[in-house]
Coordinates of C-alpha atoms in Angstrom, one line a residue:
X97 CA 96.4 189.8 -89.7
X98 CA 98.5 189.4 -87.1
X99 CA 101.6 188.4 -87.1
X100 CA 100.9 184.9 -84.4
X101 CA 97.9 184.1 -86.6
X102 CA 100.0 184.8 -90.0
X103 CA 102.7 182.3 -88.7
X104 CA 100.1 179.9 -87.7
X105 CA 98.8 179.7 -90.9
X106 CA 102.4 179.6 -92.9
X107 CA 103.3 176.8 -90.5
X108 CA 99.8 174.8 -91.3
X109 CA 100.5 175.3 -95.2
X110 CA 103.9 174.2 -95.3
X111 CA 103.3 171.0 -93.3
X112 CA 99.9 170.0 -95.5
X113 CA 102.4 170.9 -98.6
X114 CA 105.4 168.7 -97.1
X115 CA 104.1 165.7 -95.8
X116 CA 101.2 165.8 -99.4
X117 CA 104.5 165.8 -101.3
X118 CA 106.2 163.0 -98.8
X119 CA 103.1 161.1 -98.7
X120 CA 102.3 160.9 -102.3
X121 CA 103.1 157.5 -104.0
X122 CA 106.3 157.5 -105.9
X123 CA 106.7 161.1 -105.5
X124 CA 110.5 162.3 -104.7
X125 CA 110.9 163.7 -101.1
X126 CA 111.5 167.1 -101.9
X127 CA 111.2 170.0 -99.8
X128 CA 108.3 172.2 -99.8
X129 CA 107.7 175.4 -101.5
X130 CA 107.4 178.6 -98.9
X131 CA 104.0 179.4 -98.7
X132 CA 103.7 183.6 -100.7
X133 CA 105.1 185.9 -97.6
X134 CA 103.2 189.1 -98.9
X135 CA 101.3 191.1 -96.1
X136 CA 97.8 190.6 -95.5
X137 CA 95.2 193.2 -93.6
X138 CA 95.0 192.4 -89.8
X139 CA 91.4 193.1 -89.3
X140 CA 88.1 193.5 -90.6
X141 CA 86.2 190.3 -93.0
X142 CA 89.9 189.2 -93.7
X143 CA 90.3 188.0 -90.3
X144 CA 88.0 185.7 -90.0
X145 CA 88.9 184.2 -93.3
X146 CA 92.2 183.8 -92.4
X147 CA 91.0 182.2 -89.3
X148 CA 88.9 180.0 -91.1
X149 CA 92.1 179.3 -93.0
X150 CA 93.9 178.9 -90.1
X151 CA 91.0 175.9 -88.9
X152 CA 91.0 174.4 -92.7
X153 CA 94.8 173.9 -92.7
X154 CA 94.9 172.3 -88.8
X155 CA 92.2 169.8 -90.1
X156 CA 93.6 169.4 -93.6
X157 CA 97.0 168.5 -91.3
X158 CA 95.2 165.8 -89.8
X159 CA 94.5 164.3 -93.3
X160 CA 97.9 164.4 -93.9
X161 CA 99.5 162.7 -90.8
X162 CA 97.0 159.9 -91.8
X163 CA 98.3 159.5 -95.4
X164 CA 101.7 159.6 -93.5
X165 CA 100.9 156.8 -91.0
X166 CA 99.5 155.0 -94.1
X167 CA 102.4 155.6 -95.7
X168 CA 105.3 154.3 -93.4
X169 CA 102.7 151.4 -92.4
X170 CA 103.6 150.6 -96.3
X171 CA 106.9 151.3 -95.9
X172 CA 107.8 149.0 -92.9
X173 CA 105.6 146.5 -94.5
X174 CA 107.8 146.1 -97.5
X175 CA 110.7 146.2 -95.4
X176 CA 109.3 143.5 -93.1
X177 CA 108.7 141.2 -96.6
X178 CA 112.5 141.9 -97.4
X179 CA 113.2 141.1 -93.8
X180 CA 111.7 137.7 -94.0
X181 CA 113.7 137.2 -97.7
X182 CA 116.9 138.0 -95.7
X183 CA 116.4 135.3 -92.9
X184 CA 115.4 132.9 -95.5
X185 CA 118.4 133.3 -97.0
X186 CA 120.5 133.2 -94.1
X187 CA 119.1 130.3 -92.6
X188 CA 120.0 128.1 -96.4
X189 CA 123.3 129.6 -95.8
X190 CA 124.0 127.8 -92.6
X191 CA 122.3 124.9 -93.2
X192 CA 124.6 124.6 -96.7
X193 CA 127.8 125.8 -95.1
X194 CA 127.1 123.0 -92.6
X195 CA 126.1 120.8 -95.6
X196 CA 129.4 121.8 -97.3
X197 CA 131.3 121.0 -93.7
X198 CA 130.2 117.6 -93.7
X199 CA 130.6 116.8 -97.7
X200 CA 134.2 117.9 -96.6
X201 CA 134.5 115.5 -93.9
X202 CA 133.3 112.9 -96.1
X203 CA 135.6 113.7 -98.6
X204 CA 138.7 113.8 -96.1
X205 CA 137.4 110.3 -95.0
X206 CA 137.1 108.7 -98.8
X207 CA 140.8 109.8 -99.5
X208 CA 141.9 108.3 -96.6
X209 CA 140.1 105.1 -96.9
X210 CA 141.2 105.0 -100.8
X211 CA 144.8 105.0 -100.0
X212 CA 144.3 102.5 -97.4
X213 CA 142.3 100.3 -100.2
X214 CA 145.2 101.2 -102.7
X215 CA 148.1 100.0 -100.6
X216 CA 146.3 96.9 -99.8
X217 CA 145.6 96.3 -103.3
X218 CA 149.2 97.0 -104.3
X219 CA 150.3 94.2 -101.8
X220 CA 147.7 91.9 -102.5
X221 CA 149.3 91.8 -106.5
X222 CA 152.6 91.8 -105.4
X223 CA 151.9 88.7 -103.3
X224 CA 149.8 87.3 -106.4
X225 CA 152.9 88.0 -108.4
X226 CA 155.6 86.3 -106.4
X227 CA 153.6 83.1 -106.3
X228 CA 151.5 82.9 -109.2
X229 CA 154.8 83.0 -112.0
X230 CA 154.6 78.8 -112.0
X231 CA 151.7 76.6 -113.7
X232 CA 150.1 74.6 -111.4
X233 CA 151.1 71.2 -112.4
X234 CA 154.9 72.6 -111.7
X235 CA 154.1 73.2 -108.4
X236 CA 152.2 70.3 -107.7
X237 CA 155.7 68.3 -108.9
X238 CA 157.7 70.6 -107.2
X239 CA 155.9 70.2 -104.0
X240 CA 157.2 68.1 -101.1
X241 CA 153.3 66.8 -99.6
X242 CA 149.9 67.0 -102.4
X243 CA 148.2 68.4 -99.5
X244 CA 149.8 71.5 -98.6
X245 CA 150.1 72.2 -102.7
X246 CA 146.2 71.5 -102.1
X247 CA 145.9 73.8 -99.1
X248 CA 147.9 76.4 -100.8
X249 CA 145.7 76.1 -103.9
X250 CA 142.7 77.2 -101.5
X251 CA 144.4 80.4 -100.1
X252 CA 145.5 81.4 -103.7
X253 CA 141.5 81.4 -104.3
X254 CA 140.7 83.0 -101.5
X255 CA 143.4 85.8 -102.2
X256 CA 141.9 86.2 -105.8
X257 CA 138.3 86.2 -104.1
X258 CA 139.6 89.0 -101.9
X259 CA 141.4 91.3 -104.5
X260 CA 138.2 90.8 -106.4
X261 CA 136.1 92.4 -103.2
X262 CA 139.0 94.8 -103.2
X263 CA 138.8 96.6 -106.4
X264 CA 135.2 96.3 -106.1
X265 CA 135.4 98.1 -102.6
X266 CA 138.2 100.8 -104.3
X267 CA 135.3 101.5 -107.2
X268 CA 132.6 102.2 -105.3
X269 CA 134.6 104.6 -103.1
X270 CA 136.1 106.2 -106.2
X271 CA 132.5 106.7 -107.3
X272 CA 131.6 108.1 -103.8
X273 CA 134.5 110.7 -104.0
X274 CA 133.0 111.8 -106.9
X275 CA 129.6 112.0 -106.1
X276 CA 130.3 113.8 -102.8
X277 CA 132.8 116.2 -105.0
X278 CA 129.7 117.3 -107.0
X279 CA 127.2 117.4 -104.2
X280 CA 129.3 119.9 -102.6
X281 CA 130.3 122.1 -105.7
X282 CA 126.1 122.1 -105.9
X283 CA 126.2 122.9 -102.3
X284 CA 128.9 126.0 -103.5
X285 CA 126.3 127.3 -106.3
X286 CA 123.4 127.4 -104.1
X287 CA 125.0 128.7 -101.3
X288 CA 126.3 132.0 -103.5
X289 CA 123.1 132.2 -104.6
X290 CA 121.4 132.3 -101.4
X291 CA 124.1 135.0 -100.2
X292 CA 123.0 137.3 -103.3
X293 CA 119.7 136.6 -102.0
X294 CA 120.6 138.1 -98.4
X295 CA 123.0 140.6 -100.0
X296 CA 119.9 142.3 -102.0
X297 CA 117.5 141.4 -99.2
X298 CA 119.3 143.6 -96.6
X299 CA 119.5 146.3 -99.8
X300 CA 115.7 146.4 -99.7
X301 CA 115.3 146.5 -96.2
X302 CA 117.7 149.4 -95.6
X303 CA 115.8 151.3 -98.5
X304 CA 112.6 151.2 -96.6
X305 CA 113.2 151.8 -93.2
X306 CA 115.7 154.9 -94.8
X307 CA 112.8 156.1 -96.8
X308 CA 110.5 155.9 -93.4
X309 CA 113.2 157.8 -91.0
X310 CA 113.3 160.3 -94.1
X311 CA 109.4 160.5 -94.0
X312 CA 109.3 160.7 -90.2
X313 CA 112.3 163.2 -90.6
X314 CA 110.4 165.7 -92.3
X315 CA 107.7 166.2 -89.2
X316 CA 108.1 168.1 -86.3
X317 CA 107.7 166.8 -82.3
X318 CA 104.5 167.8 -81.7
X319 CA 103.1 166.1 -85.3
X320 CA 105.5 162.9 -84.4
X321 CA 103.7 162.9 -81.3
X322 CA 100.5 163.3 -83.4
X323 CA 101.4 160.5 -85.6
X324 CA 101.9 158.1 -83.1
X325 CA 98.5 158.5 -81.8
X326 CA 96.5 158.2 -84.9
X327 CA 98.8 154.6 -85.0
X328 CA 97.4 154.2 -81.7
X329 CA 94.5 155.1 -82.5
X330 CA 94.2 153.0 -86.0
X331 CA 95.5 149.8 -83.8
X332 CA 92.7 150.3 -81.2
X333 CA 89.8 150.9 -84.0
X334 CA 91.0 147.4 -85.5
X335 CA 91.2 145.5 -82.0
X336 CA 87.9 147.1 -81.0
X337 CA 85.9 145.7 -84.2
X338 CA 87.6 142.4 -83.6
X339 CA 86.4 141.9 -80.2
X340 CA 83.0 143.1 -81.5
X341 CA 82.7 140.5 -83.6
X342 CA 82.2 138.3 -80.2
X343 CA 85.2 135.9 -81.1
X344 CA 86.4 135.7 -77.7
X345 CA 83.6 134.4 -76.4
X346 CA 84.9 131.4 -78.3
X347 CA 88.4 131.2 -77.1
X348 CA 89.1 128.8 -74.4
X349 CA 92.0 126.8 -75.1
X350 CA 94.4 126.7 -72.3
X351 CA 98.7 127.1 -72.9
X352 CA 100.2 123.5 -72.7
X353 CA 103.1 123.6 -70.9
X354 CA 105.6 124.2 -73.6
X355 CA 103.4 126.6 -74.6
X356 CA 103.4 128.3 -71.0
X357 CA 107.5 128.5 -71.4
X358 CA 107.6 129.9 -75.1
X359 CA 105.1 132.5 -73.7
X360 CA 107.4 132.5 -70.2
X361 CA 110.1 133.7 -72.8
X362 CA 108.5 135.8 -75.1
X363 CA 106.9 138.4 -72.4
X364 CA 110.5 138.4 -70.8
X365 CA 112.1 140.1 -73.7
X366 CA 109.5 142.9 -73.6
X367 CA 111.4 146.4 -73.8
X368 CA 114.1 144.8 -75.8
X369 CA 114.3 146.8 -79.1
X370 CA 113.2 145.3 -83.0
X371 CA 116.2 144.7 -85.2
X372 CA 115.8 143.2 -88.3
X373 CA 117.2 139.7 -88.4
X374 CA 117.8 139.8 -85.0
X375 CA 116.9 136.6 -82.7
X376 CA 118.2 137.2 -79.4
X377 CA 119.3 137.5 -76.7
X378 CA 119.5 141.5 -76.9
X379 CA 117.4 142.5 -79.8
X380 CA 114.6 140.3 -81.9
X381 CA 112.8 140.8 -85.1
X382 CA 109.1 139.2 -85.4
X383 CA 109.9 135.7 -86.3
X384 CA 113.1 135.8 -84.4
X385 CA 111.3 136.3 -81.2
X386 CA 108.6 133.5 -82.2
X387 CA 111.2 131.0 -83.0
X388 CA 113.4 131.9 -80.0
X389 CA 110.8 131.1 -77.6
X390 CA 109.8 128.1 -79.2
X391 CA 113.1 127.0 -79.3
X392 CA 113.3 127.9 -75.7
X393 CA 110.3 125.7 -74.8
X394 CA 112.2 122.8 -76.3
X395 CA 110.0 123.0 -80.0
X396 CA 112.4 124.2 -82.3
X397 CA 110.1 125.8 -85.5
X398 CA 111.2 127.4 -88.8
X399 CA 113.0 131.0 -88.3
X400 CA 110.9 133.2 -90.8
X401 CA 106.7 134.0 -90.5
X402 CA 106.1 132.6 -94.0
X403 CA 107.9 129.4 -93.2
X404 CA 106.1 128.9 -89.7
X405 CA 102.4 129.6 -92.0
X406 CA 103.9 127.2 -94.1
X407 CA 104.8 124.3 -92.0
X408 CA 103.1 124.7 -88.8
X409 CA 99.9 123.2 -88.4
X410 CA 97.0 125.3 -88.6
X411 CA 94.3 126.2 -86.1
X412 CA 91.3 128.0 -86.3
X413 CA 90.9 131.2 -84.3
X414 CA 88.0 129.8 -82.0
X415 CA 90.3 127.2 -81.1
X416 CA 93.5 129.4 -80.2
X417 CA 95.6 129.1 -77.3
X418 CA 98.5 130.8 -75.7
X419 CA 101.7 130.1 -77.3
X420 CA 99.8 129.5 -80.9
X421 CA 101.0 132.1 -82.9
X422 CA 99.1 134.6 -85.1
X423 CA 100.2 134.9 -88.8
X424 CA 99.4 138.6 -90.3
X425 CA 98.9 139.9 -93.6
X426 CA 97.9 138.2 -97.2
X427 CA 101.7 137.9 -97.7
X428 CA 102.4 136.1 -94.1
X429 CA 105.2 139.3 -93.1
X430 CA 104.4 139.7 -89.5
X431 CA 104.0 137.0 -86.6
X432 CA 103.2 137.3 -82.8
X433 CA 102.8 135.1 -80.1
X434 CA 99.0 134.9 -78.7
X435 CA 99.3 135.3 -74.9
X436 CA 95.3 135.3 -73.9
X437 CA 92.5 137.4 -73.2
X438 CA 92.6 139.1 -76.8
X439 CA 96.3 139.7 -76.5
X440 CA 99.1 139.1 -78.1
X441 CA 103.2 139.9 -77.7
X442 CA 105.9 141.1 -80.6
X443 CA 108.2 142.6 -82.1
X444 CA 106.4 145.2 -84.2
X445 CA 108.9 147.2 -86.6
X446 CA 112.0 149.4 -86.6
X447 CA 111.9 152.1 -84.1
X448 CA 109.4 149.6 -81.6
X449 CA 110.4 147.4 -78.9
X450 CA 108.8 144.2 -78.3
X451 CA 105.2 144.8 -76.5
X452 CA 102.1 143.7 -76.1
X453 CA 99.2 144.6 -78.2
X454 CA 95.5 143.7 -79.4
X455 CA 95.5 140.6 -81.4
X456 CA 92.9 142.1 -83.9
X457 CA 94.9 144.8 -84.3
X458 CA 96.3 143.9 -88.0
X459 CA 94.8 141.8 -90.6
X460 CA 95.1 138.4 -89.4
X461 CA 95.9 135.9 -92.0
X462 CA 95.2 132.8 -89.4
X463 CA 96.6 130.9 -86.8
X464 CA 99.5 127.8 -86.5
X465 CA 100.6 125.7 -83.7
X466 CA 103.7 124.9 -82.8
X467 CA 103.5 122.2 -80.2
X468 CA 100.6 120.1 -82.2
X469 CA 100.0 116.5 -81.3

């Protein structure tokens, strides 16, 4: 064999051995073996075996960059469920810090007001004591006029009616103290909690997409190049049977106008790379694009895909418009923005930028609106 043709077919082995061994589940990432470098004849029935070889391996290759797309589709898909994890957990954390903020500012208030309340009820017995020490009949023989004993009689009462409302008043902002004190040591607990929650969520997702660059590390340019069409080519496949089902025959619905502007917003920021946990203005992750231009439109909506499924109201599919957006997966992990015409816009995974693809193009879990009536 010649010596092109014997590389050719050393180069086909080793890449159906390395990306077999990259692509197998749970297997370690470890480098290929070298294919057995002995000699072969260079003519004769031999040839056309090794040619045959040669064609075997190139189409076995092809098998192989499939497993690997499937693969790193599994990959980013795990890291895109840790992603969502990690903006849940961010977005408790602010609203707790700013839960904890105002708990403070309560409690700053109560001490204040209980000092105020404990002053006043230190002068309020001094003032009992100076002129409560006689028994009323003494008084009323000491005094000059009946009637102003009388009258003062009246303001004594109404001095013990008002310590009374007092110490009631000092109590219930004692217990108030207290109860904000323990609200926001609850406030403390769930906040570490949800910051071990983000810690171990940004673990996960760093293991996934390292374990996908690894993967994607191991190919060459030309089977990169490869790989990214069979994507391509996987994404078109799904969008094609979707529109065959004839399902846009049955979409009509037209954008209202905040649903023009979150659209408006979301198309602007194509180009602009994925980053997970990113929202803006420079970099965006799925749900951080969604929210942001929702937010832009002047319709605020949760930050993660599972919490817009989960609180959004829901729409079906026939009855989408632009600016709905499309929930993906059985586990709710990815979210776009429908734009029309079969299309939507998002912020696909590491490595993408925000674009605009086929709506059918993943397994669509259904539909939610932000801007309902």
């Amino acid at each position: 064999m010649g010596s092109g043709k014997r590389t050719l077919v050393t180069a086909a082995i080793a890449l159906v051995c390395a990306v077999t061994v990259l692509g197998a589940p749970g297997a370690a990432y470890a480098s290929p073996e070298r294919p057995d470098p002995r000699p072969t004849p260079s003519d004769g029935p031999a040839t056309a075996s090794a040619s045959a070889s040669a064609s075997a391996s190139a189409s076995a290759s092809d098998e192989v960059l499939e497993s690997v797309r499937r693969k790193l589709d599994a990959l980013y898909h795990d890291a895109a469920v840790a992603t969502d994890a990690y903006n849940a957990a961010e977005e408790k954390a602010e609203k707790q810090s700013a839960q904890i903020v105002r708990l403070a500012r309560e409690i700053v208030k109560g001490q204040e007001r209980l000092a105020d309340l404990k002053d006043r009820a230190g002068a309020a017995a001094r003032a009992q004591y100076r002129g409560g020490g006689l028994p009323p009949e003494m008084r009323l023989w000491l005094s000059r006029d009946p009637q102003e004993f009388l009258d003062d009689a009246g303001t004594v009462r109404q001095g013990e009616h008002a310590t009374t409302g007092l110490i009631a008043e000092l109590t219930r902002t004692q217990e108030d103290l207290k109860q904000y004190a323990s609200d926001a040591a609850d406030e403390w607990k769930r906040l570490d909690a949800n910051r071990k929650a983000k810690a171990e969520a940004k673990k996960e997702i760093e293991k996934q997409i390292a374990a996908a660059e690894e993967l994607q590390s191991r190919l060459k340019k030309q089977e990169l190049e490869r790989l990214r069409k069979l994507e391509e080519q996987a994404a078109h496949q799904a969008q094609d049977a979707w529109l065959g089902s004839g399902i846009l025959r049955d979409i009509h619905g037209r954008a209202s106008e905040e649903g023009q502007k979150a659209v408006r917003f979301a198309t602007d920021q194509i180009g602009k790379p994925y980053v997970w946990g990113a929202e803006g203005p420079k970099s965006y992750d799925c749900s951080g694009l969604t929210s942001q231009a929702w937010a832009a439109a002047g319709a605020p909506i949760p930050r993660t895909s599972q919490e817009q499924w989960r609180q959004l109201k829901h729409v079906d599919i026939k009855d989408m418009r632009p600016g709905d957006l499309i929930i993906y997966f059985f586990d709710a992990s990815h979210v776009a923005m429908y734009i029309g015409d079969g299309a939507i816009v998002h912020a696909p995974r590491p490595g993408r930028t925000v674009t605009i693809a086929g709506a059918g193009s993943m397994p669509i879990l259904g539909v939610v609106r932000p801007d309902a009536d």
